[in-house]
XYZ file of C-alpha atoms in Angstrom:
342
model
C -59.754 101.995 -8.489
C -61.539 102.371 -11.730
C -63.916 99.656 -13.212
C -61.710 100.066 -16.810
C -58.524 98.776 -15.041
C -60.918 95.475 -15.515
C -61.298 94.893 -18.704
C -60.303 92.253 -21.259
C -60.451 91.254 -24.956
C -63.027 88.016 -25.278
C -63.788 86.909 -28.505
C -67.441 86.338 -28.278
C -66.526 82.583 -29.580
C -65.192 81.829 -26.343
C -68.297 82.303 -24.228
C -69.293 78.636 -23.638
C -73.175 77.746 -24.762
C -73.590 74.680 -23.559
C -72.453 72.388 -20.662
C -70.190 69.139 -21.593
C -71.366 66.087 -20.679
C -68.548 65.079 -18.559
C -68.981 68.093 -15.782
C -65.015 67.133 -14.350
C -63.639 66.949 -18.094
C -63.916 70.939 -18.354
C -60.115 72.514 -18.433
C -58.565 73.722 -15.343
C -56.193 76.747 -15.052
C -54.151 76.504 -11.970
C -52.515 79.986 -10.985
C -50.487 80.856 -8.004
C -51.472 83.557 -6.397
C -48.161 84.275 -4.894
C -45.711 83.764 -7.956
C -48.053 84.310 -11.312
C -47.191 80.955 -12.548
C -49.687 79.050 -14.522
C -50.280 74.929 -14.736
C -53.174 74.163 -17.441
C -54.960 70.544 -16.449
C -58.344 68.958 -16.491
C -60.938 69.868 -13.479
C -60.627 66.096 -12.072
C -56.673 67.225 -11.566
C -58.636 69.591 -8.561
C -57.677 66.169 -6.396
C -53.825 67.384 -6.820
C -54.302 70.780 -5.456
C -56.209 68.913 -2.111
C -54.636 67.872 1.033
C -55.971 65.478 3.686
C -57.019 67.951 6.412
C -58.134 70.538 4.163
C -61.737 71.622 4.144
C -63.895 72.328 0.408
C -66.663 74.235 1.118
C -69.661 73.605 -0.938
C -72.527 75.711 -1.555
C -75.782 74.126 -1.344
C -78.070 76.452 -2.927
C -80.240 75.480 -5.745
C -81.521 77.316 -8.787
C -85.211 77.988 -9.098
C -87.217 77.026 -12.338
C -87.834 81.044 -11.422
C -88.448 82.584 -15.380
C -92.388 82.578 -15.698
C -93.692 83.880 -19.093
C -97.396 85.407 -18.439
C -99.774 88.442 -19.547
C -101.099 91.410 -18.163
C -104.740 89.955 -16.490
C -106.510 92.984 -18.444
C -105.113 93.584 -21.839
C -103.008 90.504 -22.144
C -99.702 92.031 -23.141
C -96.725 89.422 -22.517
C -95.044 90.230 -19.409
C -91.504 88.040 -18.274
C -91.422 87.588 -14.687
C -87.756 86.441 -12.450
C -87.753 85.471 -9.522
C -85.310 87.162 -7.383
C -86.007 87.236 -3.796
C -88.528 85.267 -1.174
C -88.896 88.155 1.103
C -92.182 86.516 3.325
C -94.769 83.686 2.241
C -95.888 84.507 -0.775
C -93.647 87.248 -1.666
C -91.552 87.656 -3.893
C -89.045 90.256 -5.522
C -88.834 89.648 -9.351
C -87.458 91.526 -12.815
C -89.886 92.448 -14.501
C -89.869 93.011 -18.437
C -91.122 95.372 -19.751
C -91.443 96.447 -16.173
C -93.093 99.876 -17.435
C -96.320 97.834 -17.657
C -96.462 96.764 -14.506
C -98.196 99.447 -11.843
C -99.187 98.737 -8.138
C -102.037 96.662 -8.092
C -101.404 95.071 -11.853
C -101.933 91.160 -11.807
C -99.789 89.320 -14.158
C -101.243 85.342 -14.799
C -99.260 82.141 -15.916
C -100.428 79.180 -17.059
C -104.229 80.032 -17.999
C -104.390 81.646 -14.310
C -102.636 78.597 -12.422
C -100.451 81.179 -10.574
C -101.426 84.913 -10.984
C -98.626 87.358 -9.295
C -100.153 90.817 -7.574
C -97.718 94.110 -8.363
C -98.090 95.487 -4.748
C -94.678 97.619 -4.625
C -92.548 99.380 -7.506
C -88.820 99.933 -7.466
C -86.067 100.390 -9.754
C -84.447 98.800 -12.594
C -87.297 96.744 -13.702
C -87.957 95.359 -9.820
C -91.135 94.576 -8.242
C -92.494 93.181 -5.568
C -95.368 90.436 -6.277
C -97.903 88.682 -3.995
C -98.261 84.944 -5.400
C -102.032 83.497 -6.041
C -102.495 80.239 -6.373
C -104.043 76.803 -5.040
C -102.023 73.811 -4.109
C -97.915 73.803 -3.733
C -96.294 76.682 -4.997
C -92.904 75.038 -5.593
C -94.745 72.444 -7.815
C -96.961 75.261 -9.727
C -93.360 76.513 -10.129
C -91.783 73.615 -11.915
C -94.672 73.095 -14.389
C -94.795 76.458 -15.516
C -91.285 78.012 -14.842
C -87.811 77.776 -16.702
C -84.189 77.943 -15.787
C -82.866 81.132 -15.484
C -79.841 81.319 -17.617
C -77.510 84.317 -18.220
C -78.147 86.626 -21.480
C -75.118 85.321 -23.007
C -76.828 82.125 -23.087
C -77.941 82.074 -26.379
C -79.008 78.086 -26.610
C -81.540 76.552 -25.110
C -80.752 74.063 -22.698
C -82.075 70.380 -23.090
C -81.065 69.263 -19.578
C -82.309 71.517 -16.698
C -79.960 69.237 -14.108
C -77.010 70.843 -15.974
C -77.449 73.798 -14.835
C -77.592 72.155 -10.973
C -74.747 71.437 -9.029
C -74.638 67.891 -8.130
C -75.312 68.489 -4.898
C -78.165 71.291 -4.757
C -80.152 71.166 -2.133
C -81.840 74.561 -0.644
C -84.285 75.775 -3.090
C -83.720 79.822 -3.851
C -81.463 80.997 -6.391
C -82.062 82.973 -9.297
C -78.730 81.537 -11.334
C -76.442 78.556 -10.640
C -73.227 79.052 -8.426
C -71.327 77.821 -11.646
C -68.291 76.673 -10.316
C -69.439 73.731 -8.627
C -70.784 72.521 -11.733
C -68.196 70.871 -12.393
C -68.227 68.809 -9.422
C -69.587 64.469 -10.048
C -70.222 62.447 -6.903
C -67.670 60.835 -7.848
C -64.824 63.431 -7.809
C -66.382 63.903 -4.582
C -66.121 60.441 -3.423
C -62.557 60.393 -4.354
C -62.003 63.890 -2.337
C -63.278 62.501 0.714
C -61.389 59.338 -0.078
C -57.970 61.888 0.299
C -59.023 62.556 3.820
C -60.673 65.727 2.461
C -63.391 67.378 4.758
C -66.127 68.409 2.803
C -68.769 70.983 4.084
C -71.752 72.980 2.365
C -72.787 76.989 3.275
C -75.785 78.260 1.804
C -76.132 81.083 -0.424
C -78.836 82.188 -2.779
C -77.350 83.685 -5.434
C -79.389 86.556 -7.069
C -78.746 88.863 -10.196
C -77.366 91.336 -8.183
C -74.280 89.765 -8.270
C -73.899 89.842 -12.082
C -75.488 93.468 -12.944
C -72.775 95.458 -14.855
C -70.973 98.009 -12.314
C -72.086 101.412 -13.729
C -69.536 104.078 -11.686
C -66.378 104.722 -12.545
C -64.861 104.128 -9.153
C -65.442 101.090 -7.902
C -65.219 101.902 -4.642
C -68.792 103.823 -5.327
C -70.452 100.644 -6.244
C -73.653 99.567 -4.081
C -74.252 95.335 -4.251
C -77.475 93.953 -4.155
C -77.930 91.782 -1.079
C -78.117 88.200 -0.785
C -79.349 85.737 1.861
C -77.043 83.402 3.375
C -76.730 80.969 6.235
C -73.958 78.770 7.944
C -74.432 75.897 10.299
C -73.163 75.111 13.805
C -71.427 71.751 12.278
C -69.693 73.972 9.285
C -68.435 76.413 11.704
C -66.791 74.024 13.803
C -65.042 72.072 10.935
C -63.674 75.363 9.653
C -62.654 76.639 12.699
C -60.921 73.370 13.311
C -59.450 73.097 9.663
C -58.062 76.698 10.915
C -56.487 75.668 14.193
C -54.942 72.688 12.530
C -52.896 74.585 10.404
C -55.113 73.438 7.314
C -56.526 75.069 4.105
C -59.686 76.113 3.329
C -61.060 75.699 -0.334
C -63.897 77.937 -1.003
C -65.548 76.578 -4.619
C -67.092 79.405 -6.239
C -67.271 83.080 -5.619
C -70.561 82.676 -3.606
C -69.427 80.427 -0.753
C -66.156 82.727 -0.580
C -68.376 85.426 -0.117
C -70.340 83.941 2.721
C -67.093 82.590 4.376
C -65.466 85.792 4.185
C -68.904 88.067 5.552
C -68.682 85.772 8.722
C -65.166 85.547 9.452
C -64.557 89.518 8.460
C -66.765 90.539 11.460
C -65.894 87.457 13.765
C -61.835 88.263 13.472
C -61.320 85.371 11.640
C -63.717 82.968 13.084
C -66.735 80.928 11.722
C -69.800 81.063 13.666
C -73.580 79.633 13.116
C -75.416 82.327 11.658
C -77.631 83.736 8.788
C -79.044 86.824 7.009
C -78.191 88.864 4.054
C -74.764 90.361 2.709
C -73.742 93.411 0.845
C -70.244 92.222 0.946
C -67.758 93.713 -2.053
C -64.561 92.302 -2.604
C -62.369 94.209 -4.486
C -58.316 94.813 -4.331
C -57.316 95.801 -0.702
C -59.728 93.259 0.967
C -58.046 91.138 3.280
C -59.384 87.650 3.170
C -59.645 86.203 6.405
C -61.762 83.033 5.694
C -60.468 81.311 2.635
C -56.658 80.093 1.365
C -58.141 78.647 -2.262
C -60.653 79.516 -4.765
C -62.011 77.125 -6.913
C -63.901 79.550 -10.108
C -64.982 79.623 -13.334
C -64.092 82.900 -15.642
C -65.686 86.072 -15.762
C -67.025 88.697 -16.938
C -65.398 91.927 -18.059
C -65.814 94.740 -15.619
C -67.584 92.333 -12.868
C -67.728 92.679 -9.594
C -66.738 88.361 -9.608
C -63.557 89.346 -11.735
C -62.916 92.152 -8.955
C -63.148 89.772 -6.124
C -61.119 86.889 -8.072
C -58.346 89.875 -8.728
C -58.708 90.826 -5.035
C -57.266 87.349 -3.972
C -54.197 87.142 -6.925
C -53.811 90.348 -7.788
C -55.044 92.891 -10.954
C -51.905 91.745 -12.882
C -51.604 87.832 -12.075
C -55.699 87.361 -13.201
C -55.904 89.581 -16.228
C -52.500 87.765 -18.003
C -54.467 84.567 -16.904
C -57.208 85.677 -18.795
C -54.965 86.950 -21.513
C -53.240 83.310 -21.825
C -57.214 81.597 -21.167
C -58.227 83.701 -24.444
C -54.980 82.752 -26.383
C -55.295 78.685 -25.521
C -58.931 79.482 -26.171
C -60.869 78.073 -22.709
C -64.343 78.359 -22.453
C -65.408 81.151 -20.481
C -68.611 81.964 -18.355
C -71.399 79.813 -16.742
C -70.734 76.647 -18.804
C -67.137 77.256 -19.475
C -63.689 76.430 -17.851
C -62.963 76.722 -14.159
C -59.571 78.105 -12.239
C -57.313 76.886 -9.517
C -56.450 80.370 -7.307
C -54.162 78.573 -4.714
């Protein structure tokens, strides 16, 4: 398939720059997967679209303050470190700009030399590998000196960090938000399990790989970045169980779909306790074998995210949603609307 049969007209208008205040108040496009039919609601109508039995799975993850502004140690030239990647300890994989400045052995320092970062391997595309300096708590270091990561479409700045945390973050590692759970209160939650709802979380840390533009023409010939993820003995057993009861599973967001899906693709179906990294790419052909429903936001043109999303409803249902999303104007991206694929 080729990465053009992905496109879409967006007026850049659309492209939401700021959370609302209400996280469930955000617009909700229901589309069947099956028929092409579309229902527009409000994200608290997700409760309609849940049956007692059914399993949501969550993912846990939660975004890193991981943007550190700093300089060169030697001729103090303003260097913008990301945090990508713990890969042991104190190191990290990061984007780097302007990464041409930064050699093997270059030491980059933040906060008047609170936390200096050590270049001690070079890739591509602006990565490197850094080894972290410091004295006390490097998580704490982190949140003094460190900003949320937000997408380059993100043109505001963003007066409430929480906002761009689910409500129920937990496991500290990601380099951007799993953004369909952000629209997600404790008490939509409440009311969930209230339905008879299971509700379980998987863990992935979401890293930029996942949102780099796709630069072949054939998808097919498209390499993802990896990205660490982990599923617990009690998860596996409620999904396995939601499965053998003849229930659904609801995978919110793109990122716990793509950790239920690497497990149950190489397990013939079933969930087991596990964790490491996946490569997984879901484009049209893939046959999903560890979610029913997918609970998303909108994406971007050309992404591997609208390629997985189209993978699931099909090239034709998604893109006339997205043609009817533009025309009744949703908000699109991190902070915008969210869709019902059931």
């Amino acid at each position: 398939m080729r990465v053009e049969e992905f496109a879409y007209h967006l007026p850049e208008e659309l492209i939401a720059q700021t959370p609302l205040q209400e996280r469930d108040e955000a617009r909700l496009l229901v589309l069947d997967k099956e028929t092409g039919d579309l229902e527009h609601k409000h994200f608290y109508h997700v409760l309609d679209y849940l049956e007692k039995g059914d399993t949501l799975v969550l993912n846990d993850t939660k975004v890193l303050p991981a943007r550190l502004i700093g300089e060169k140690y030697d001729t103090k030239a303003v260097i913008e470190v990301l945090l990508l990647k713990n890969i042991e300890k104190d190191i990290w994989e990061c984007l780097t700009k302007p990464a041409r400045r930064i050699k093997e052995g270059v030491i980059v320092s933040f906060g008047d030399g609170r936390l200096k970062a050590k270049c001690i391997e070079v890739g591509e595309e602006g990565i490197r590998k850094y080894e972290f300096l410091y004295n006390g708590i490097f998580y704490e270091i982190l949140d003094s000196l460190g900003t949320m990561p937000l997408p380059p479409y993100i043109h505001q700045k963003l007066e409430d960090a929480s906002m761009y945390q689910t409500v129920y973050a937990k496991e500290i590692g990601s380099a951007a938000a799993p953004t369909a759970g952000l629209h997600f209160t404790k008490e939509l939650l409440s009311k969930i399990k209230d339905k008879g709802v299971n509700i379980c979380s998987v863990t992935l840390h979401v890293g930029l790989g996942t949102f780099r533009p796709v630069n072949v023409e054939k998808i097919e010939e498209h390499e993802m970045h990896s990205e660490y993820y982990t599923m617990s003995q009690e998860s596996a057993d409620l999904l396995n169980k939601t499965r053998e009861c003849g229930h659904k599973i609801i995978s919110v967001g793109t990122t716990s779909c793509r950790v239920l899906e690497t497990i149950a693709s190489k397990n013939n179906g079933i969930f087991k306790c596990e964790s490491g990294f996946t490569t997984i790419f879901i484009y049209p052909g893939y046959r999903f074998q560890g979610i029913d429903t997918l609970i998303t936001n909108f994406h971007l043109p050309k992404s591997t995210l609208l390629m997985l999303v189209s993978a699931l409803a099909g090239v034709e249902n998604v893109l006339e949603a997205y043609r009817v999303a533009v025309d009744e104007k949703y908000r699109f991206f991190s902070f915008g609307d969210a869709m019902l694929i059931k």
